[in-house]
Short mmCIF file of C-alpha atoms and ligand atoms in Angstrom, two decimals:
data_model
loop_
_atom_site.label_atom_id
_atom_site.label_comp_id
_atom_site.label_asym_id
_atom_site.label_seq_id
_atom_site.Cartn_x
_atom_site.Cartn_y
_atom_site.Cartn_z
CA MET A 1 74.13 -8.94 -32.06
CA GLY A 2 77.26 -10.60 -33.47
CA ARG A 3 79.94 -8.70 -35.28
CA VAL A 4 78.29 -6.16 -37.58
CA THR A 5 80.13 -3.40 -39.44
CA VAL A 6 78.11 -0.51 -40.86
CA VAL A 7 80.21 1.08 -43.59
CA ASP A 8 79.47 4.73 -42.93
CA HIS A 9 81.88 6.23 -45.47
CA PRO A 10 80.30 9.40 -46.91
CA LEU A 11 80.58 8.17 -50.50
CA VAL A 12 78.77 4.95 -49.59
CA GLN A 13 75.99 6.84 -47.81
CA HIS A 14 75.61 9.33 -50.66
CA LYS A 15 75.37 6.62 -53.32
CA LEU A 16 72.96 4.60 -51.18
CA THR A 17 70.60 7.56 -50.90
CA ILE A 18 70.43 7.89 -54.69
CA MET A 19 69.81 4.16 -55.00
CA ARG A 20 66.95 4.32 -52.51
CA ASP A 21 65.22 7.08 -54.48
CA LYS A 22 62.37 5.50 -56.48
CA ASN A 23 63.04 7.94 -59.33
CA THR A 24 66.53 6.57 -59.96
CA SER A 25 66.60 4.73 -63.30
CA THR A 26 67.60 1.10 -63.78
CA ALA A 27 70.82 2.20 -65.48
CA GLY A 28 71.61 4.59 -62.63
CA PHE A 29 70.83 1.99 -60.00
CA ARG A 30 73.09 -0.58 -61.65
CA ARG A 31 75.97 1.86 -62.03
CA LEU A 32 75.70 2.95 -58.40
CA LEU A 33 75.53 -0.65 -57.21
CA ARG A 34 78.75 -1.38 -59.06
CA GLU A 35 80.44 1.70 -57.57
CA ILE A 36 79.21 1.03 -54.05
CA SER A 37 80.30 -2.61 -54.24
CA LEU A 38 83.89 -1.45 -54.82
CA LEU A 39 83.74 0.59 -51.62
CA LEU A 40 82.11 -2.20 -49.62
CA THR A 41 84.66 -4.72 -50.89
CA TYR A 42 87.43 -2.39 -49.78
CA GLU A 43 85.99 -2.52 -46.26
CA VAL A 44 85.24 -6.25 -46.09
CA THR A 45 88.83 -7.06 -47.18
CA ARG A 46 90.49 -4.40 -45.01
CA ASP A 47 92.17 -6.85 -42.62
CA LEU A 48 93.31 -9.54 -45.09
CA GLU A 49 96.66 -11.05 -44.18
CA LEU A 50 99.71 -9.91 -46.11
CA THR A 51 103.03 -11.53 -46.79
CA THR A 52 105.93 -10.15 -48.80
CA THR A 53 107.65 -10.96 -52.05
CA ARG A 54 110.99 -9.84 -53.43
CA ILE A 55 110.61 -7.58 -56.48
CA GLU A 56 112.74 -5.17 -58.44
CA THR A 57 111.44 -1.68 -59.12
CA PRO A 58 113.19 0.38 -61.82
CA LEU A 59 115.31 1.83 -58.98
CA ALA A 60 115.92 -0.89 -56.41
CA GLU A 61 115.09 -4.31 -55.02
CA MET A 62 112.52 -4.43 -52.25
CA GLU A 63 110.40 -6.76 -50.11
CA ALA A 64 106.90 -5.74 -51.18
CA PRO A 65 103.54 -6.71 -49.62
CA ILE A 66 101.16 -9.10 -51.38
CA LEU A 67 98.05 -10.93 -50.21
CA GLU A 68 98.74 -14.14 -48.33
CA GLY A 69 96.90 -17.40 -48.84
CA LYS A 70 94.62 -18.72 -51.52
CA LYS A 71 92.40 -16.58 -53.70
CA LEU A 72 89.13 -15.37 -52.16
CA VAL A 73 85.78 -16.87 -53.03
CA PHE A 74 82.85 -14.53 -53.68
CA ALA A 75 79.60 -16.45 -53.21
CA SER A 76 76.70 -14.72 -54.91
CA ILE A 77 73.15 -15.46 -53.83
CA LEU A 78 71.20 -15.32 -57.10
CA ARG A 79 69.96 -13.24 -58.61
CA ALA A 80 70.49 -9.94 -56.82
CA GLY A 81 73.92 -10.98 -55.46
CA ASN A 82 75.27 -10.77 -59.01
CA GLY A 83 74.77 -7.00 -58.99
CA LEU A 84 77.27 -6.68 -56.14
CA LEU A 85 79.52 -9.38 -57.55
CA GLU A 86 80.41 -7.46 -60.72
CA GLY A 87 82.05 -4.58 -58.86
CA MET A 88 83.75 -6.95 -56.44
CA LEU A 89 85.38 -8.78 -59.35
CA ASP A 90 86.59 -5.46 -60.76
CA LEU A 91 88.51 -4.98 -57.53
CA VAL A 92 89.63 -8.61 -57.01
CA PRO A 93 89.72 -10.07 -60.53
CA ALA A 94 91.40 -13.32 -59.46
CA ALA A 95 88.70 -14.24 -56.94
CA ARG A 96 86.87 -17.54 -57.40
CA VAL A 97 83.09 -17.39 -57.64
CA ALA A 98 80.33 -19.55 -56.17
CA HIS A 99 76.69 -19.22 -57.23
CA ILE A 100 73.86 -20.15 -54.92
CA GLY A 101 70.35 -20.15 -56.32
CA ILE A 102 67.95 -19.72 -53.45
CA TYR A 103 64.67 -17.84 -53.55
CA ARG A 104 62.16 -16.96 -50.90
CA ASP A 105 58.80 -18.60 -51.30
CA HIS A 106 56.49 -15.59 -51.42
CA GLU A 107 53.86 -17.30 -49.26
CA THR A 108 56.00 -18.87 -46.55
CA LEU A 109 59.12 -16.63 -46.93
CA GLU A 110 61.12 -19.88 -46.57
CA PRO A 111 64.20 -20.55 -48.77
CA VAL A 112 64.03 -22.96 -51.73
CA GLU A 113 67.37 -24.00 -53.33
CA TYR A 114 67.49 -24.55 -57.11
CA TYR A 115 71.21 -24.15 -57.94
CA PHE A 116 74.57 -24.57 -56.19
CA LYS A 117 78.03 -24.44 -57.71
CA ALA A 118 81.18 -23.64 -55.72
CA PRO A 119 84.93 -24.26 -55.98
CA GLN A 120 85.95 -27.64 -54.52
CA ASP A 121 88.51 -26.29 -52.08
CA ILE A 122 86.45 -23.64 -50.28
CA ALA A 123 87.64 -24.99 -46.91
CA ASP A 124 91.03 -23.36 -47.56
CA ARG A 125 89.67 -19.98 -48.66
CA LEU A 126 87.97 -16.93 -47.23
CA VAL A 127 84.41 -16.94 -48.59
CA ILE A 128 82.54 -13.65 -48.88
CA VAL A 129 78.83 -14.28 -49.32
CA VAL A 130 76.99 -11.46 -51.08
CA ASP A 131 73.33 -10.51 -51.27
CA PRO A 132 72.25 -6.85 -51.40
CA MET A 133 69.37 -7.24 -48.94
CA LEU A 134 69.55 -8.93 -45.51
CA ALA A 135 65.80 -8.97 -44.89
CA THR A 136 64.28 -12.03 -43.16
CA ALA A 137 67.76 -13.61 -43.46
CA ASN A 138 66.14 -16.93 -44.47
CA THR A 139 68.08 -17.19 -47.74
CA SER A 140 71.38 -15.95 -46.36
CA ILE A 141 71.22 -18.30 -43.35
CA ALA A 142 70.48 -21.22 -45.70
CA ALA A 143 73.25 -20.19 -48.12
CA VAL A 144 75.84 -20.02 -45.35
CA GLU A 145 74.66 -23.40 -43.98
CA ARG A 146 75.14 -24.89 -47.44
CA LEU A 147 78.65 -23.43 -47.74
CA LYS A 148 79.59 -24.68 -44.28
CA GLY A 149 78.27 -28.12 -45.32
CA ARG A 150 80.80 -27.99 -48.18
CA GLY A 151 83.60 -27.25 -45.71
CA ALA A 152 83.78 -23.45 -45.68
CA ASN A 153 84.86 -22.29 -42.25
CA HIS A 154 86.05 -18.76 -42.85
CA ILE A 155 83.06 -16.77 -44.06
CA ARG A 156 81.97 -13.11 -44.14
CA PHE A 157 78.61 -11.77 -45.25
CA LEU A 158 78.33 -8.58 -47.30
CA CYS A 159 75.09 -6.77 -48.09
CA LEU A 160 73.96 -3.30 -49.01
CA LEU A 161 71.03 -2.93 -46.66
CA ALA A 162 69.89 -4.87 -43.61
CA ALA A 163 66.80 -5.02 -41.45
CA PRO A 164 67.42 -5.21 -37.68
CA GLU A 165 65.36 -8.42 -37.62
CA GLY A 166 67.55 -9.95 -40.34
CA VAL A 167 70.78 -8.98 -38.61
CA GLU A 168 69.53 -10.48 -35.35
CA ARG A 169 68.47 -13.75 -36.96
CA PHE A 170 71.58 -14.07 -39.11
CA THR A 171 74.07 -13.37 -36.34
CA SER A 172 72.24 -15.75 -33.98
CA ALA A 173 72.31 -18.53 -36.59
CA HIS A 174 75.93 -17.83 -37.63
CA PRO A 175 77.71 -15.94 -34.83
CA ASP A 176 81.06 -16.80 -36.44
CA VAL A 177 80.20 -14.88 -39.65
CA PRO A 178 80.83 -11.12 -39.50
CA VAL A 179 78.29 -8.96 -41.35
CA PHE A 180 79.16 -5.87 -43.41
CA THR A 181 76.43 -3.50 -44.58
CA ALA A 182 76.00 0.10 -45.70
CA ALA A 183 72.98 0.62 -43.41
CA ILE A 184 70.62 -1.03 -40.95
CA ASP A 185 67.11 0.25 -41.66
CA ASP A 186 64.05 0.62 -39.47
CA HIS A 187 62.10 -2.62 -39.82
CA LEU A 188 60.78 -5.41 -42.04
CA ASN A 189 57.21 -5.13 -43.27
CA GLU A 190 54.69 -7.99 -43.31
CA LYS A 191 55.79 -8.93 -46.85
CA GLY A 192 59.43 -9.26 -45.82
CA TYR A 193 60.57 -5.97 -47.39
CA ILE A 194 63.03 -3.68 -45.67
CA VAL A 195 61.53 -0.29 -44.71
CA PRO A 196 62.40 2.34 -45.82
CA GLY A 197 64.75 0.18 -47.94
CA LEU A 198 64.98 0.55 -51.69
CA GLY A 199 62.31 -1.87 -52.92
CA ASP A 200 63.11 -5.14 -54.67
CA ALA A 201 66.84 -5.00 -55.39
CA GLY A 202 66.65 -7.57 -58.23
CA ASP A 203 63.81 -5.74 -59.95
CA ARG A 204 65.52 -2.41 -59.59
CA MET A 205 68.86 -3.59 -60.99
CA TYR A 206 67.40 -5.62 -63.86
CA GLY A 207 64.34 -3.50 -64.63
CA THR A 208 61.94 -6.40 -64.21
CA LYS A 209 59.10 -4.38 -62.71
N1 LIG B 1 64.69 -8.31 -50.94
C1 LIG B 1 64.63 -7.13 -51.61
O1 LIG B 1 65.00 -7.07 -52.78
N2 LIG B 1 64.16 -6.05 -50.98
C2 LIG B 1 63.75 -6.08 -49.70
O2 LIG B 1 63.35 -5.04 -49.16
C3 LIG B 1 63.81 -7.31 -49.01
C4 LIG B 1 64.28 -8.41 -49.66
#
């Protein structure tokens, strides 16, 4: 496997357990997703480069640390990626946002693209691609290929849950893209769902089932 970080912080694991529970309401699921995305974003940005700037506090002048380089890009794979995106933007409000509309054909499980909009200068920025579920990895592999085609060359992938099969496929296709997840589950079932998982993330966050 390529570089994979499982964020095993107790708060992340606790919130994830409540999200997995089928009795958790849509409102509860959405709130937890927002909270957990803050914690995951903290981890995925942990090693960002810093520079310093001269400021004046009420007491003294100082060289104080600030983030170096251009603003981050958060690339949300629609529609479930948007659930993670909201919390990420709470933490990094100046980030740029890309939207990638790709769905899995339910018969073939292959990705079909229907929307793509990204900042022009993504080559100069760190791009964090977000999708809650790394299952077959078909959509995430295709999304990262699309972003690379637009010049992105510094990419990380953030999800909530991953299947071992998805992690294997994704890291083989994009060994240069580190993966961050809250857990790697047991397996994928024949319908492409992560087991034990949490069900359909989009349906659970938007109450569409
Ligand atoms: N997408 C989901 O929403 N859930 C899964 O288990 C797999 C893919």
